[in-house]
mmCIF file of C-alpha atoms in Angstrom:
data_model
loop_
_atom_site.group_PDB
_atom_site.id
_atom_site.type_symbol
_atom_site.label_atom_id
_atom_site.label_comp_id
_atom_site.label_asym_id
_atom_site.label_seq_id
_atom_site.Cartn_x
_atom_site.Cartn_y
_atom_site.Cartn_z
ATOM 1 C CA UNK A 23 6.373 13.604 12.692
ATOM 2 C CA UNK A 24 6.934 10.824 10.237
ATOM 3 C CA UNK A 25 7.922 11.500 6.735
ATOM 4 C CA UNK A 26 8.547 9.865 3.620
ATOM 5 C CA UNK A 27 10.120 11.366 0.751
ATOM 6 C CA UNK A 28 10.674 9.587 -2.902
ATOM 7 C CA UNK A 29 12.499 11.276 -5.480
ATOM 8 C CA UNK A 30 13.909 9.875 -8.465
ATOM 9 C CA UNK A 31 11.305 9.603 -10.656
ATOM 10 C CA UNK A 32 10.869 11.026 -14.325
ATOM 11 C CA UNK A 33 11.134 10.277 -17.937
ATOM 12 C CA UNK A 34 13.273 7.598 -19.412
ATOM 13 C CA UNK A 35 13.207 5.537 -21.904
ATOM 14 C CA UNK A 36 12.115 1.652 -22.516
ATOM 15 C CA UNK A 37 15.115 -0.719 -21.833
ATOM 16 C CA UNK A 38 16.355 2.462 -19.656
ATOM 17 C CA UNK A 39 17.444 2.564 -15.871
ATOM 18 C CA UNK A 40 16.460 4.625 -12.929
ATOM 19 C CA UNK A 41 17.242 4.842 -9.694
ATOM 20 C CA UNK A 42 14.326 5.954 -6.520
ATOM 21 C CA UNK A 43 15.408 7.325 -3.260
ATOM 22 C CA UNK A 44 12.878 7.928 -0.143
ATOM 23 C CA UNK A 45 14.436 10.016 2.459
ATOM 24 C CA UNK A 46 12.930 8.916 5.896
ATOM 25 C CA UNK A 47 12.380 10.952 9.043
ATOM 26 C CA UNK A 48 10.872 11.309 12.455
ATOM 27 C CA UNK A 49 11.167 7.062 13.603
ATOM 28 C CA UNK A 50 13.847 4.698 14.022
ATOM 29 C CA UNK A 51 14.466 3.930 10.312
ATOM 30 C CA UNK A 52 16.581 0.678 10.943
ATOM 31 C CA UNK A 53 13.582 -1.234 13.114
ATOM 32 C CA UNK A 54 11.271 -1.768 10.183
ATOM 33 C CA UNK A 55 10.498 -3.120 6.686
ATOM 34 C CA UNK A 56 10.344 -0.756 4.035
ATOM 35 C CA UNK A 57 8.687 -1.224 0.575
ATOM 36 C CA UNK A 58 7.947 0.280 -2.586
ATOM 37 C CA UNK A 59 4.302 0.242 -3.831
ATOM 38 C CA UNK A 60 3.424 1.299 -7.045
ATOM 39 C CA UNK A 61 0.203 2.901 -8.864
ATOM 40 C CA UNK A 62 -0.171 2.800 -12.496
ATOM 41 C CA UNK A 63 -2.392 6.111 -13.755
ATOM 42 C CA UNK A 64 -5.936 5.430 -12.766
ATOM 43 C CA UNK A 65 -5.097 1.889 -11.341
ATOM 44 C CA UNK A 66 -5.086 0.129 -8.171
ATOM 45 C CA UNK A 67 -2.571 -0.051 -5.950
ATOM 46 C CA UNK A 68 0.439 -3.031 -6.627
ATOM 47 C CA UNK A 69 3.210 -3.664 -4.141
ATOM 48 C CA UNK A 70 6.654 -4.184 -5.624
ATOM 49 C CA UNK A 71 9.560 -5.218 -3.458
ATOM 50 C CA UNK A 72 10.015 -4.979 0.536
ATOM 51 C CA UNK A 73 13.379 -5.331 2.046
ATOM 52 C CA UNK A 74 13.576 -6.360 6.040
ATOM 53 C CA UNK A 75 14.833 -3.993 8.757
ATOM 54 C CA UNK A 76 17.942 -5.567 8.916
ATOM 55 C CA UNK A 77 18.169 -5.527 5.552
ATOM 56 C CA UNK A 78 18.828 -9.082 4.851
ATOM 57 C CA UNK A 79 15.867 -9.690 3.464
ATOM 58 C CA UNK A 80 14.412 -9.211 0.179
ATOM 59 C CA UNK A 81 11.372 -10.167 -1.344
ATOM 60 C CA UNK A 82 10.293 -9.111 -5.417
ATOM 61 C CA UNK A 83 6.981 -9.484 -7.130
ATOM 62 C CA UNK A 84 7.121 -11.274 -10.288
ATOM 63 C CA UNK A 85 6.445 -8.318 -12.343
ATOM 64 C CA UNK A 86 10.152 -7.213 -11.479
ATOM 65 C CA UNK A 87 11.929 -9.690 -10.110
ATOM 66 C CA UNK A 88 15.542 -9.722 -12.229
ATOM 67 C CA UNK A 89 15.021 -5.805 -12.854
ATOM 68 C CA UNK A 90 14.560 -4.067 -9.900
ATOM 69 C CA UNK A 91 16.885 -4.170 -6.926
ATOM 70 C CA UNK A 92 15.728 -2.637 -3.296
ATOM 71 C CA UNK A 93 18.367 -1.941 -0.621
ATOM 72 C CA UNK A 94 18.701 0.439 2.384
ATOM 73 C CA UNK A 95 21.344 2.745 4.130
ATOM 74 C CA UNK A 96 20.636 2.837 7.666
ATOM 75 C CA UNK A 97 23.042 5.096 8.405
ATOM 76 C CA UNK A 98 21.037 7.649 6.085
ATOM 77 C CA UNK A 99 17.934 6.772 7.051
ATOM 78 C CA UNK A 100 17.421 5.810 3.245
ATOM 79 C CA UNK A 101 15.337 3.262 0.913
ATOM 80 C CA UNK A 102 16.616 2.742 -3.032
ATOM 81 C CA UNK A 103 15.175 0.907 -5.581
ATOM 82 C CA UNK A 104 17.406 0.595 -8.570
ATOM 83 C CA UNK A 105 14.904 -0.191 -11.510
ATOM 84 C CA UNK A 106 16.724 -1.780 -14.878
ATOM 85 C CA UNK A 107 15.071 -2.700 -18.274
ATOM 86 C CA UNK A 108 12.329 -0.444 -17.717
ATOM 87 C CA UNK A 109 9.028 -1.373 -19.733
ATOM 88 C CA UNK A 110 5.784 0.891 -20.453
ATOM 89 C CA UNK A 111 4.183 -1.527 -17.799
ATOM 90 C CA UNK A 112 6.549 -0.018 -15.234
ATOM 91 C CA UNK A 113 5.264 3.581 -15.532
ATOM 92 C CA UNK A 114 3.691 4.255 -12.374
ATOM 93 C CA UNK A 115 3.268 6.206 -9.263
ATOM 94 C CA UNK A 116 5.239 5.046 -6.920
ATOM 95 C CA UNK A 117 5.148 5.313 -3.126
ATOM 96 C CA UNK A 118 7.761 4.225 -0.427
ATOM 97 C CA UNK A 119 6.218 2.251 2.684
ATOM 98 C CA UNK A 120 6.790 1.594 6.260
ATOM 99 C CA UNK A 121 5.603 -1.444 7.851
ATOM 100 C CA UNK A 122 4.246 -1.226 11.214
ATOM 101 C CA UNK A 123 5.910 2.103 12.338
ATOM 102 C CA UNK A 124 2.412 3.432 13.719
ATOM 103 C CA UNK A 125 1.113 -0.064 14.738
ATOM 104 C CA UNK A 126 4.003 -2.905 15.257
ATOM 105 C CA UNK A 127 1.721 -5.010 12.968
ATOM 106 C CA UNK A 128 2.663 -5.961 9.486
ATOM 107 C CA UNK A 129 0.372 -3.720 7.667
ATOM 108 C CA UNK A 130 2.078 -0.454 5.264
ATOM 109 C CA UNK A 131 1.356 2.425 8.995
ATOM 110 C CA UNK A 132 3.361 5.319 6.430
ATOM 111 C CA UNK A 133 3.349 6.131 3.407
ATOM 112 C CA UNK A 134 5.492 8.934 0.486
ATOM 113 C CA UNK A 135 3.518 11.542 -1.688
ATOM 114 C CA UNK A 136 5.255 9.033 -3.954
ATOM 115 C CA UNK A 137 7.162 9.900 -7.360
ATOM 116 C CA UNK A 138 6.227 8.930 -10.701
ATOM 117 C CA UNK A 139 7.822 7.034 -13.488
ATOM 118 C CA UNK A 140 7.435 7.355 -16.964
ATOM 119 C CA UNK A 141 8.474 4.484 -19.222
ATOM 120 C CA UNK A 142 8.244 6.134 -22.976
ATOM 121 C CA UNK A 143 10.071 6.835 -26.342
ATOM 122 C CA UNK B 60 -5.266 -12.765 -5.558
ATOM 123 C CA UNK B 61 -7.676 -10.480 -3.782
ATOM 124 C CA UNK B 62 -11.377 -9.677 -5.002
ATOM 125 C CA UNK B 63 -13.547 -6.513 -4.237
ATOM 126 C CA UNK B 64 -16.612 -6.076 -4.444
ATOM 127 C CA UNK B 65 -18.484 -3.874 -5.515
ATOM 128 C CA UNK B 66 -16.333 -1.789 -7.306
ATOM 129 C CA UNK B 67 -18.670 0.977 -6.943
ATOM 130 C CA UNK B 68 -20.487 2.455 -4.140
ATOM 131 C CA UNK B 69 -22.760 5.139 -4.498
ATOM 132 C CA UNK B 70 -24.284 6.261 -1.054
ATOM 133 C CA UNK B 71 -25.804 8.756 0.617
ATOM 134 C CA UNK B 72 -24.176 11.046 3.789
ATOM 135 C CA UNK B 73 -25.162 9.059 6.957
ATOM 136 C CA UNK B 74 -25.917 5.802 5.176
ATOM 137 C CA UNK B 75 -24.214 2.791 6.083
ATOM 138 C CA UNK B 76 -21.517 1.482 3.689
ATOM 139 C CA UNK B 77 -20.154 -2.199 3.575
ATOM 140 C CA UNK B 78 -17.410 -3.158 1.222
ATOM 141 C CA UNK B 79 -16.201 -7.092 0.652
ATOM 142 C CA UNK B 80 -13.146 -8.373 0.189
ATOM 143 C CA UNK B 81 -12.239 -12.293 -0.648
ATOM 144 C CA UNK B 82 -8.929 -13.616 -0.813
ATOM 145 C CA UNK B 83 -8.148 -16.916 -3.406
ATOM 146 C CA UNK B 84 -6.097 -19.160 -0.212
ATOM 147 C CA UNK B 85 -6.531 -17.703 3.510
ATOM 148 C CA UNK B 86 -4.805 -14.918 4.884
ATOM 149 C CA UNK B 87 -5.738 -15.790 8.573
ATOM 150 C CA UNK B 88 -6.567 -12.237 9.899
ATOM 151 C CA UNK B 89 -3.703 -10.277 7.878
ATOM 152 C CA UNK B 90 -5.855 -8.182 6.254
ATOM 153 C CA UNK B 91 -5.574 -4.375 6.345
ATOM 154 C CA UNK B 92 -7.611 -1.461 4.826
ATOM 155 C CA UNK B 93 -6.498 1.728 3.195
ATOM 156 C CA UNK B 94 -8.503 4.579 2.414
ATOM 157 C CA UNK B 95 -7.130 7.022 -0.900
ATOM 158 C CA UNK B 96 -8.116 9.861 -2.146
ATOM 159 C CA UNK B 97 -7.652 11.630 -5.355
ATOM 160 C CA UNK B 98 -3.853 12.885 -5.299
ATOM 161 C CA UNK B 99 -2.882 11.633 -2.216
ATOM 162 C CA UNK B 100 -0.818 8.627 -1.328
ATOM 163 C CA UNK B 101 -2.648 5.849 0.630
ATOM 164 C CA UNK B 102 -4.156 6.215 4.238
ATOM 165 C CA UNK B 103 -4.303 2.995 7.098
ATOM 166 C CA UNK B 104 -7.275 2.553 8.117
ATOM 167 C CA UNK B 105 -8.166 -0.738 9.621
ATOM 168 C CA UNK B 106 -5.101 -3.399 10.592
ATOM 169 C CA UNK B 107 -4.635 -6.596 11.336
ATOM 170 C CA UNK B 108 -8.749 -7.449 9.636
ATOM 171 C CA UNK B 109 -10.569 -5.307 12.796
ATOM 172 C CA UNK B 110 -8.213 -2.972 14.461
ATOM 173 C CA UNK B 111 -8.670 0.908 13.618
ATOM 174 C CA UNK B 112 -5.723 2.703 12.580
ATOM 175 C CA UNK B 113 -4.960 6.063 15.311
ATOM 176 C CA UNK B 114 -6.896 8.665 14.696
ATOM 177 C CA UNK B 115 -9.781 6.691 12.239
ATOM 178 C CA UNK B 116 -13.223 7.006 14.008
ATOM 179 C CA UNK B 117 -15.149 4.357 15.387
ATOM 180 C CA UNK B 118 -17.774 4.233 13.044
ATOM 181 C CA UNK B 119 -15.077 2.292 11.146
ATOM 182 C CA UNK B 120 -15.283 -1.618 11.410
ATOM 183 C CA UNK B 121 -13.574 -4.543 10.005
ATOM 184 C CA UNK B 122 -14.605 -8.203 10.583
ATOM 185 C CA UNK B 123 -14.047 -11.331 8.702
ATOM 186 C CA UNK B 124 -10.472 -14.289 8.995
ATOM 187 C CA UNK B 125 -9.126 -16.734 6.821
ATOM 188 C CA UNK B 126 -10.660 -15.618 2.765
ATOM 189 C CA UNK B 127 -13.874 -13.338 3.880
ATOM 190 C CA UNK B 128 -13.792 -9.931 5.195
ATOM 191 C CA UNK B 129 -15.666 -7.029 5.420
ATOM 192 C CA UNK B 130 -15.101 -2.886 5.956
ATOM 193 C CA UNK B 131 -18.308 -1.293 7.542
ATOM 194 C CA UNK B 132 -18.646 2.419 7.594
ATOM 195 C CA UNK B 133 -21.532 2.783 10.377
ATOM 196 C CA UNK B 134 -22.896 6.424 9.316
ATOM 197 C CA UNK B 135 -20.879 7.621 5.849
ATOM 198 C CA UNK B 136 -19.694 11.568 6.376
ATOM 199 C CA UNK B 137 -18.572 13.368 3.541
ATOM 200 C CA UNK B 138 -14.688 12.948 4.061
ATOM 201 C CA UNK B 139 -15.297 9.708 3.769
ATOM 202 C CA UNK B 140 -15.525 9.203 -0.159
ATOM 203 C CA UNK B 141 -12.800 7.835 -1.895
ATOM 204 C CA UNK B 142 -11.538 4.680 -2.747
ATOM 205 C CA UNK B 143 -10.523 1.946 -0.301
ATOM 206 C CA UNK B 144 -7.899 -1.242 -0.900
ATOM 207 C CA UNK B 145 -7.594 -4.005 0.963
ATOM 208 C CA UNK B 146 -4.438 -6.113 1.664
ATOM 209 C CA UNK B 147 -3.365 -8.867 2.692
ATOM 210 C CA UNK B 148 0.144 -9.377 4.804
ATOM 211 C CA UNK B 149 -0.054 -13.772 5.066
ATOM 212 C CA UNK B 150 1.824 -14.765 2.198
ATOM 213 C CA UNK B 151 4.071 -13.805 -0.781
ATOM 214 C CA UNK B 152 3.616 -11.864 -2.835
ATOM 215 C CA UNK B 153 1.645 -8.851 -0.478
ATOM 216 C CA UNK B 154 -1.281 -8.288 -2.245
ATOM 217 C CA UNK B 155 -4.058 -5.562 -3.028
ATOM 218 C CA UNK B 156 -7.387 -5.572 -4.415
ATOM 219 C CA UNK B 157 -8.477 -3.685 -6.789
ATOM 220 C CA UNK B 158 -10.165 -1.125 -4.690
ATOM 221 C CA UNK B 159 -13.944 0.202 -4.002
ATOM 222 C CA UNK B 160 -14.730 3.485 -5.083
ATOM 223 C CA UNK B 161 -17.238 4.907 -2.295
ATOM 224 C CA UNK B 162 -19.166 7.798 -4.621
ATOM 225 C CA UNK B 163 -21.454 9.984 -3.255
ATOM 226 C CA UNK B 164 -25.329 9.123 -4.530
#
């Protein structure tokens, strides 16, 4: 069984840093893309970074390109995303991603419960 | 950028349901669907603009290539409600819409 788990998430402050985890589990972690998506309370979904499965690949939306950083450890089966100069805009749900686990496509197959972020004073 | 419409659904068990999406440039036939409910992270339910995800039934369809496409829910049962996203997977950055909310009427 497949499973995504995020962790990281909480309270912190604007300007602030925080680092997500998603442990993964139950397919070969280092054959796909990951990403993190993100859901602002009572929004629509946004996607926010994707790294390749080789990892030597990142892409950024614009939103945090220059703040966020996503990177993998294969060898944990493990997707970060080191978020810097947090904003209000930031706080969100959000949900780590496999790409084309289930179906070999390019679509987001798996998904976290996801972990949310709170950008406040 | 990628347009629903409508944003809101209301419809009765065992009507039929059809929800639009348009994208701003073409995504070919990179377009996926995803199905949420309250609480719960996002669910795959049509890839790749008409293939059904394991396990979704058939009375889900997806049609449509390049900006136009279309999710068709033949016969609407009640775990069916919720709000669906489309996506597309053609060119950076990946993109959503901003979601359909199918309501019961």
């Amino acid at each position: 069984e497949v499973q995504l788990l995020e962790s990281g998430g909480g309270l912190v402050q604007p300007g602030g840093s925080l680092r997500l985890s998603c442990a993964a589990s139950g397919f070969t972690f280092n054959k796909y893309d990951m990403s993190w998506v993100r859901q602002a309370p009572g929004k629509g979904l946004e996607w926010v970074s994707l790294i390749s499965g080789p990892g030597d690949a990142t892409y950024y939306d614009d939103s945090v390109k220059g703040r966020f950083t996503i990177s993998r450890d294969d060898s944990k089966n493990a997707l970060y995303l080191q978020m810097n100069n947090l904003r209000a805009e930031d706080t969100a749900v959000y949900y780590c991603a496999n790409r084309g686990g289930l179906t070999g496509s390019l679509s987001f197959d798996y998904w976290g419960q996801g972990t949310l972020v709170t950008v406040s004073s | 950028v990628m347009t629903q419409s409508p944003v809101t659904l209301p419809v009765s068990p065992g009507e039929r349901a059809t929800l639009s999406c348009r994208a701003s440039r073409s995504v070919r036939y990179y377009l996926a669907w995803y199905q949420q409910k309250p609480g719960q992270p996002p669910r795959l339910v049509i890839y790749d603009t008409s293939t059904r995800a394991t396990g979704i039934p058939a009375r889900f369809s997806g049609s449509g290539s390049g900006t136009e496409f279309t999710l068709t829910i033949s016969s609407l049962q009640s775990e069916d409600f919720g709000v669906y996203y489309c996506q597309q997977y053609n060119n950076w950055p990946l993109t959503f819409g901003g979601g359909t909310n199918i309501e019961i009427k």
